[in-house]
Short mmCIF file of C-alpha atoms in Angstrom, two decimals:
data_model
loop_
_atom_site.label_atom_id
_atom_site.label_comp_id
_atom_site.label_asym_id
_atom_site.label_seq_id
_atom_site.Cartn_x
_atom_site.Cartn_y
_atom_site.Cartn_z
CA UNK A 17 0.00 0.00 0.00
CA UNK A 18 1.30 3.46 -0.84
CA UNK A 19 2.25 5.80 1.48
CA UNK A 20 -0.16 9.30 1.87
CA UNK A 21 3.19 11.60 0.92
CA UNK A 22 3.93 9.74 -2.34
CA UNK A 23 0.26 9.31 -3.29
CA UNK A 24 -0.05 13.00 -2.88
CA UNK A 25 3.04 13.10 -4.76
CA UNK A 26 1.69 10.81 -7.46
CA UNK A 27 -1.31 12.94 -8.02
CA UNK A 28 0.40 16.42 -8.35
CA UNK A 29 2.63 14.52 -10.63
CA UNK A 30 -0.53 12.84 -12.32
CA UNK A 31 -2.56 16.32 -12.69
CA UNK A 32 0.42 18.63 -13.35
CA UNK A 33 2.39 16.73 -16.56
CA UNK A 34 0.48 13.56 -17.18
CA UNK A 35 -3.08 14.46 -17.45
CA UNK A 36 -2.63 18.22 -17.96
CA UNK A 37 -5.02 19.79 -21.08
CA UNK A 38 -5.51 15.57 -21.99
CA UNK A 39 -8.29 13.73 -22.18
CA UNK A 40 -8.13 12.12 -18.73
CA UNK A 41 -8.63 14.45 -15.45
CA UNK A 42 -8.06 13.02 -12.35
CA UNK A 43 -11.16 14.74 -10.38
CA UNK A 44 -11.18 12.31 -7.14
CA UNK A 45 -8.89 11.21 -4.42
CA UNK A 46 -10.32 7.59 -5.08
CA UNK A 47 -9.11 8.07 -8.76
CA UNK A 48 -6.13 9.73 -7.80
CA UNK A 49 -5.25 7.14 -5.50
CA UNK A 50 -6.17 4.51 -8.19
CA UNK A 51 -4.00 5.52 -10.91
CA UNK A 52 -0.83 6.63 -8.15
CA UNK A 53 -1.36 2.90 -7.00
CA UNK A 54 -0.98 1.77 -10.60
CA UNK A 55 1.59 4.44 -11.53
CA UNK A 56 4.01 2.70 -8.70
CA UNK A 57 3.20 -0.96 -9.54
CA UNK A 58 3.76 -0.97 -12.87
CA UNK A 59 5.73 2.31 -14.07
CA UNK A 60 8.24 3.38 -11.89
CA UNK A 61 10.21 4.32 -14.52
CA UNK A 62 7.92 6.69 -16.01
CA UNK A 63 8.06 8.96 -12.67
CA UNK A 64 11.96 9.03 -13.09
CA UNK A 65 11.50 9.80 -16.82
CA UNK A 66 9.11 12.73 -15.53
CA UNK A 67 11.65 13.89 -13.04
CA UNK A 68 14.22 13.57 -15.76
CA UNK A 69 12.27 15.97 -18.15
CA UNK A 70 11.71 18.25 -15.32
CA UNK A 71 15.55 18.77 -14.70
CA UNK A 72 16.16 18.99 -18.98
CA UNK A 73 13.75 21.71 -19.14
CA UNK A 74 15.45 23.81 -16.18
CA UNK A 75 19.13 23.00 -17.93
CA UNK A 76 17.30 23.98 -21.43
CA UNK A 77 16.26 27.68 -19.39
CA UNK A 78 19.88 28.20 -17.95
CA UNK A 79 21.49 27.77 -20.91
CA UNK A 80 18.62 29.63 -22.60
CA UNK A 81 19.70 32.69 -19.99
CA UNK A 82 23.58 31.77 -21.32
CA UNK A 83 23.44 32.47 -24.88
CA UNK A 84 21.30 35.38 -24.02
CA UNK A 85 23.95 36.82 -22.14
CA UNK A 86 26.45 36.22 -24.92
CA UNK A 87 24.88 37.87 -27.20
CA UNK A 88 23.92 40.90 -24.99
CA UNK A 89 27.95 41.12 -24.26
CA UNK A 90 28.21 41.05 -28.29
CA UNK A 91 26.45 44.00 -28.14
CA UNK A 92 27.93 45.71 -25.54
CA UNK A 93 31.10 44.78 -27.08
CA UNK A 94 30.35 46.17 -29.75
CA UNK A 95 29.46 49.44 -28.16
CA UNK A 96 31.95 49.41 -25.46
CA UNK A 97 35.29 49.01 -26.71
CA UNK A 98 37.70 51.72 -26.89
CA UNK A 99 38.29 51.36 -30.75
CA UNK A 100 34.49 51.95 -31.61
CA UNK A 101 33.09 54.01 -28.77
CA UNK A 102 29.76 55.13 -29.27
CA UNK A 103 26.67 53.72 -28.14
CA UNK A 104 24.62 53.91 -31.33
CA UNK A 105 24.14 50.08 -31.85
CA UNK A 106 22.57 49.61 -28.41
CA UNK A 107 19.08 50.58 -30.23
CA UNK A 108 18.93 47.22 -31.15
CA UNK A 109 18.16 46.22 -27.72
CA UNK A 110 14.91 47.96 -28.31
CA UNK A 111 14.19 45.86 -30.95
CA UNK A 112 14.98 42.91 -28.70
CA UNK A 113 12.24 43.95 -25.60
CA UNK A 114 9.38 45.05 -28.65
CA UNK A 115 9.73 41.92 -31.35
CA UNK A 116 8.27 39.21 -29.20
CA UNK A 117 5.45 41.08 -27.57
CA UNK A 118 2.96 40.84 -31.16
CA UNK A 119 3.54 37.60 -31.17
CA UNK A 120 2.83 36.33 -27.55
CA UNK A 121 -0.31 39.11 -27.65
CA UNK A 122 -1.77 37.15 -30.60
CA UNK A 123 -1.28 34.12 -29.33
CA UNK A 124 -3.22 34.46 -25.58
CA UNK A 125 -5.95 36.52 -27.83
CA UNK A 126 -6.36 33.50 -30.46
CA UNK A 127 -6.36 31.15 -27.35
CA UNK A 128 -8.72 33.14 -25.30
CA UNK A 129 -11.38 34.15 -28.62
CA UNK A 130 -10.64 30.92 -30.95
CA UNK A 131 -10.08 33.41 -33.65
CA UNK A 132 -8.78 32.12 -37.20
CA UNK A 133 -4.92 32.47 -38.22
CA UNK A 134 -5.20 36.04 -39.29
CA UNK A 135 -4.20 37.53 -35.77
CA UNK A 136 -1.37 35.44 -35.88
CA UNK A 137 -0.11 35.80 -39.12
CA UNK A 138 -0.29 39.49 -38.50
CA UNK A 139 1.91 39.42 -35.81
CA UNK A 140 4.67 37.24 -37.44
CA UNK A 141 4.92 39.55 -39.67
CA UNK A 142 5.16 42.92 -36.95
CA UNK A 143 7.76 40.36 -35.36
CA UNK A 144 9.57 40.40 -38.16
CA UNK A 145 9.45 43.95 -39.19
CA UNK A 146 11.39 44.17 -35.58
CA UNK A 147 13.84 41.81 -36.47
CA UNK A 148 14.68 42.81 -39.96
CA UNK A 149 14.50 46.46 -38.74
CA UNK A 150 17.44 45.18 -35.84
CA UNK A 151 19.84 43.42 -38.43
CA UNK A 152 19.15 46.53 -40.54
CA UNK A 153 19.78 49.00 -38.16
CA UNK A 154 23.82 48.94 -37.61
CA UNK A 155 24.59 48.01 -41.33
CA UNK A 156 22.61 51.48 -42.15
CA UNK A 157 24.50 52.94 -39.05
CA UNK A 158 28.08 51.70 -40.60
CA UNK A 159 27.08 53.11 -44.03
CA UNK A 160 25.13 56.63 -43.28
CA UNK A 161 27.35 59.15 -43.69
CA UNK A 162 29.71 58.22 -46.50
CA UNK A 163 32.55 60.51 -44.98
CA UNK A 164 32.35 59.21 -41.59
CA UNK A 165 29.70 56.96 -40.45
CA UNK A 166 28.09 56.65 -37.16
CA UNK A 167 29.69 53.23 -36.31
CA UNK A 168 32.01 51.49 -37.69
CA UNK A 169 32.10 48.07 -39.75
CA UNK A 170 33.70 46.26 -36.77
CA UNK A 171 31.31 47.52 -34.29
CA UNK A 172 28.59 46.54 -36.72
CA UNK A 173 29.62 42.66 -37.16
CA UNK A 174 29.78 42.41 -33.60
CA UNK A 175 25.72 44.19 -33.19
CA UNK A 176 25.17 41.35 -36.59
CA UNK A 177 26.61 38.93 -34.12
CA UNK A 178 24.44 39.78 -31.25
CA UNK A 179 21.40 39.75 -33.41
CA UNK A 180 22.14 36.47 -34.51
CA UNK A 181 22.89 34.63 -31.00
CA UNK A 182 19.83 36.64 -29.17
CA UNK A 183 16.93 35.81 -32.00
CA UNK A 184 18.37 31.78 -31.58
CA UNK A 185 17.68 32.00 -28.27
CA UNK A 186 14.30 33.51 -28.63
CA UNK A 187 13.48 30.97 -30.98
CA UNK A 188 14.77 28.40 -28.54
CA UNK A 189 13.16 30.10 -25.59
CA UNK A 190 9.49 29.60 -27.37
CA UNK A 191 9.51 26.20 -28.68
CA UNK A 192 10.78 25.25 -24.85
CA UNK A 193 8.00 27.02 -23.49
CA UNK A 194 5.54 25.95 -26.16
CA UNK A 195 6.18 22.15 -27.29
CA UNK A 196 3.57 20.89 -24.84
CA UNK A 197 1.00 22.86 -26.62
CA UNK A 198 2.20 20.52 -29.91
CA UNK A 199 -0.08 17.41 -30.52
CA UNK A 200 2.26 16.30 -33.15
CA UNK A 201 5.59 17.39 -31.15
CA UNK A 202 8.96 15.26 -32.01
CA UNK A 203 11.11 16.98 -30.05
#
């Protein structure tokens, strides 16, 4: 007979990543003890692979948080040195805070109304004015004023850089925190 700690442990375990948004709810402490009773007889295993994904998806955030950092030193780097020394390319960082906001708006209003694609399409492509508008930005910036422009080339590969490493991590940061939503997810 299972203990009352794990079988309360069974059924957070149950409700919050087994049965979450499925078809099966556990509504009962009868059920819940019924399926925690079968979940330690015959799958074991299955709670460790639980635990297992748990710890993946905190090591898949703190590395998220890593290459985030690396490529807001790009940027700094790029601003900061001695050799380049202005601040111009910073704007980008602008860019960074205001490109995922259309997107995440659409998607809690398509959720919440069950509208069609349309919001959502919309808002990929206001995302995407951002992040054209940020690799844009510092080759414009390099090439301005043809005597002397505001920043120069080196200054502007590193900003290119920084562009690069943060929108990976974006993109990394939202298929973390959306794969569940997947019905067809491979990953």
């Amino acid at each position: 007979m299972l203990t009352r700690k794990r079988t309360s442990v069974c059924c957070r375990l149950l409700n919050r990543l087994v049965y979450r948004g499925g078809a099966v709810s556990v509504h009962s402490n009868n059920q819940c003890l019924l399926f925690s009773h079968i979940l330690a007889k015959s799958n074991r295993r299955e709670l460790k692979t639980l635990a297992i994904f748990q710890d993946a998806w905190n090591e898949s955030l703190v590395s998220l948080a890593f290459a985030g950092s690396i490529g807001m030193t790009f940027i700094i780097l790029a601003c900061a040195l001695p050799h380049y020394g202005v601040w111009w390319p910073f704007i980008v960082v602008l860019f960074y805070l205001f490109a995922p906001i259309p997107t995440l708006l659409a998607r809690k209003y398509t959720e919440r109304t069950g509208s069609t694609n349309s919001t959502m399409e919309l808002a990929i492509f206001i995302t995407m004015a951002f992040v054209v508008s940020s690799f844009a930005l510092p080759i414009v910036l390099a090439r301005a004023p043809v005597a002397k422009p505001a920043i120069e080339w080196g200054a502007c590969y590193l900003t290119l850089t920084g562009n690069i490493v943060v929108y990976i991590t974006y993109l990394g940061f939202f298929v973390t925190l959306y794969q569940d939503d997947s019905d067809y997810n491979m990953w």
